[in-house]
Amino acid sequence: MSEVQWFCRNAEEWDAMAERLKLIPCPHCKVVGTLNRHGCLYGYDENNRKQKTVRARRVFCSNRNARPGCGRTLSVWAPTKSDGSA
Ligand SMILES: [Zn+2]
């Protein structure tokens, strides 16, 4: 499964991106106006394995309701403070 991955630095950046989704071309089909928020991917915090954290947000290119999208998804990854790679 090939999936495009985007990155954001924090929740504020994701919020800004989410608000502009309708203005951003789909990376798969290049159509503008079809991207929708599609939930989150969860993972476990490296330092606290009982704590679930949001690892990435999912974005869906809508092909429903006569939308011209491609129906594919992409992930927007947000670094967590505990993963040490930031
Ligand atoms: Zn698309």
mmCIF file with all atom_site columns, C-alpha atoms in Angstrom, residues 33-80:
data_model
loop_
_atom_site.group_PDB
_atom_site.id
_atom_site.type_symbol
_atom_site.label_atom_id
_atom_site.label_alt_id
_atom_site.label_comp_id
_atom_site.label_asym_id
_atom_site.label_entity_id
_atom_site.label_seq_id
_atom_site.pdbx_PDB_ins_code
_atom_site.Cartn_x
_atom_site.Cartn_y
_atom_site.Cartn_z
_atom_site.occupancy
_atom_site.B_iso_or_equiv
_atom_site.pdbx_formal_charge
_atom_site.auth_seq_id
_atom_site.auth_comp_id
_atom_site.auth_asym_id
_atom_site.auth_atom_id
_atom_site.pdbx_PDB_model_num
ATOM 1  C CA . GLY A 1 33 ? -11.370 20.683 -2.767 1.00 0.00 ? 33 GLY A CA 1
ATOM 2  C CA . THR A 1 34 ? -11.807 16.966 -2.105 1.00 0.00 ? 34 THR A CA 1
ATOM 3  C CA . LEU A 1 35 ? -9.660  16.461 0.991  1.00 0.00 ? 35 LEU A CA 1
ATOM 4  C CA . ASN A 1 36 ? -11.424 15.751 4.263  1.00 0.00 ? 36 ASN A CA 1
ATOM 5  C CA . ARG A 1 37 ? -10.328 14.916 7.774  1.00 0.00 ? 37 ARG A CA 1
ATOM 6  C CA . HIS A 1 38 ? -10.617 11.183 8.220  1.00 0.00 ? 38 HIS A CA 1
ATOM 7  C CA . GLY A 1 39 ? -9.760  10.448 11.841 1.00 0.00 ? 39 GLY A CA 1
ATOM 8  C CA . CYS A 1 40 ? -6.544  9.645  13.643 1.00 0.00 ? 40 CYS A CA 1
ATOM 9  C CA . LEU A 1 41 ? -3.943  6.920  13.924 1.00 0.00 ? 41 LEU A CA 1
ATOM 10 C CA . TYR A 1 42 ? -3.102  6.036  17.493 1.00 0.00 ? 42 TYR A CA 1
ATOM 11 C CA . GLY A 1 43 ? 0.078   4.647  18.968 1.00 0.00 ? 43 GLY A CA 1
ATOM 12 C CA . TYR A 1 44 ? 1.649   4.162  22.330 1.00 0.00 ? 44 TYR A CA 1
ATOM 13 C CA . ASP A 1 45 ? 3.889   6.696  23.958 1.00 0.00 ? 45 ASP A CA 1
ATOM 14 C CA . GLU A 1 46 ? 7.461   5.411  24.121 1.00 0.00 ? 46 GLU A CA 1
ATOM 15 C CA . ASN A 1 47 ? 7.896   6.417  27.740 1.00 0.00 ? 47 ASN A CA 1
ATOM 16 C CA . ASN A 1 48 ? 4.487   5.374  28.940 1.00 0.00 ? 48 ASN A CA 1
ATOM 17 C CA . ARG A 1 49 ? 3.119   2.372  27.098 1.00 0.00 ? 49 ARG A CA 1
ATOM 18 C CA . LYS A 1 50 ? -0.236  2.614  28.803 1.00 0.00 ? 50 LYS A CA 1
ATOM 19 C CA . GLN A 1 51 ? -0.718  6.057  27.324 1.00 0.00 ? 51 GLN A CA 1
ATOM 20 C CA . LYS A 1 52 ? -2.167  6.174  23.856 1.00 0.00 ? 52 LYS A CA 1
ATOM 21 C CA . THR A 1 53 ? -1.212  9.165  21.772 1.00 0.00 ? 53 THR A CA 1
ATOM 22 C CA . VAL A 1 54 ? -2.211  10.441 18.374 1.00 0.00 ? 54 VAL A CA 1
ATOM 23 C CA . ARG A 1 55 ? 0.579   9.486  15.986 1.00 0.00 ? 55 ARG A CA 1
ATOM 24 C CA . ALA A 1 56 ? -0.929  10.803 12.791 1.00 0.00 ? 56 ALA A CA 1
ATOM 25 C CA . ARG A 1 57 ? -4.033  12.322 11.327 1.00 0.00 ? 57 ARG A CA 1
ATOM 26 C CA . ARG A 1 58 ? -5.705  10.731 8.352  1.00 0.00 ? 58 ARG A CA 1
ATOM 27 C CA . VAL A 1 59 ? -6.945  12.690 5.371  1.00 0.00 ? 59 VAL A CA 1
ATOM 28 C CA . PHE A 1 60 ? -9.340  11.250 2.808  1.00 0.00 ? 60 PHE A CA 1
ATOM 29 C CA . CYS A 1 61 ? -9.722  12.381 -0.785 1.00 0.00 ? 61 CYS A CA 1
ATOM 30 C CA . SER A 1 62 ? -13.483 12.126 -1.187 1.00 0.00 ? 62 SER A CA 1
ATOM 31 C CA . ASN A 1 63 ? -14.981 10.390 -4.173 1.00 0.00 ? 63 ASN A CA 1
ATOM 32 C CA . ARG A 1 64 ? -18.397 10.204 -2.612 1.00 0.00 ? 64 ARG A CA 1
ATOM 33 C CA . ASN A 1 65 ? -21.482 12.267 -3.427 1.00 0.00 ? 65 ASN A CA 1
ATOM 34 C CA . ALA A 1 66 ? -20.218 13.036 -6.938 1.00 0.00 ? 66 ALA A CA 1
ATOM 35 C CA . ARG A 1 67 ? -16.951 14.434 -5.607 1.00 0.00 ? 67 ARG A CA 1
ATOM 36 C CA . PRO A 1 68 ? -14.138 14.283 -8.160 1.00 0.00 ? 68 PRO A CA 1
ATOM 37 C CA . GLY A 1 69 ? -11.601 12.837 -5.710 1.00 0.00 ? 69 GLY A CA 1
ATOM 38 C CA . CYS A 1 70 ? -9.734  9.554  -5.955 1.00 0.00 ? 70 CYS A CA 1
ATOM 39 C CA . GLY A 1 71 ? -10.906 7.929  -2.715 1.00 0.00 ? 71 GLY A CA 1
ATOM 40 C CA . ARG A 1 72 ? -7.354  7.490  -1.424 1.00 0.00 ? 72 ARG A CA 1
ATOM 41 C CA . THR A 1 73 ? -5.959  8.516  1.920  1.00 0.00 ? 73 THR A CA 1
ATOM 42 C CA . LEU A 1 74 ? -2.841  10.156 3.235  1.00 0.00 ? 74 LEU A CA 1
ATOM 43 C CA . SER A 1 75 ? -1.353  10.489 6.688  1.00 0.00 ? 75 SER A CA 1
ATOM 44 C CA . VAL A 1 76 ? -0.224  13.641 8.416  1.00 0.00 ? 76 VAL A CA 1
ATOM 45 C CA . TRP A 1 77 ? 2.379   12.701 10.999 1.00 0.00 ? 77 TRP A CA 1
ATOM 46 C CA . ALA A 1 78 ? 2.965   14.721 14.123 1.00 0.00 ? 78 ALA A CA 1
ATOM 47 C CA . PRO A 1 79 ? 6.143   14.133 16.111 1.00 0.00 ? 79 PRO A CA 1
ATOM 48 C CA . THR A 1 80 ? 5.683   13.390 19.786 1.00 0.00 ? 80 THR A CA 1
#
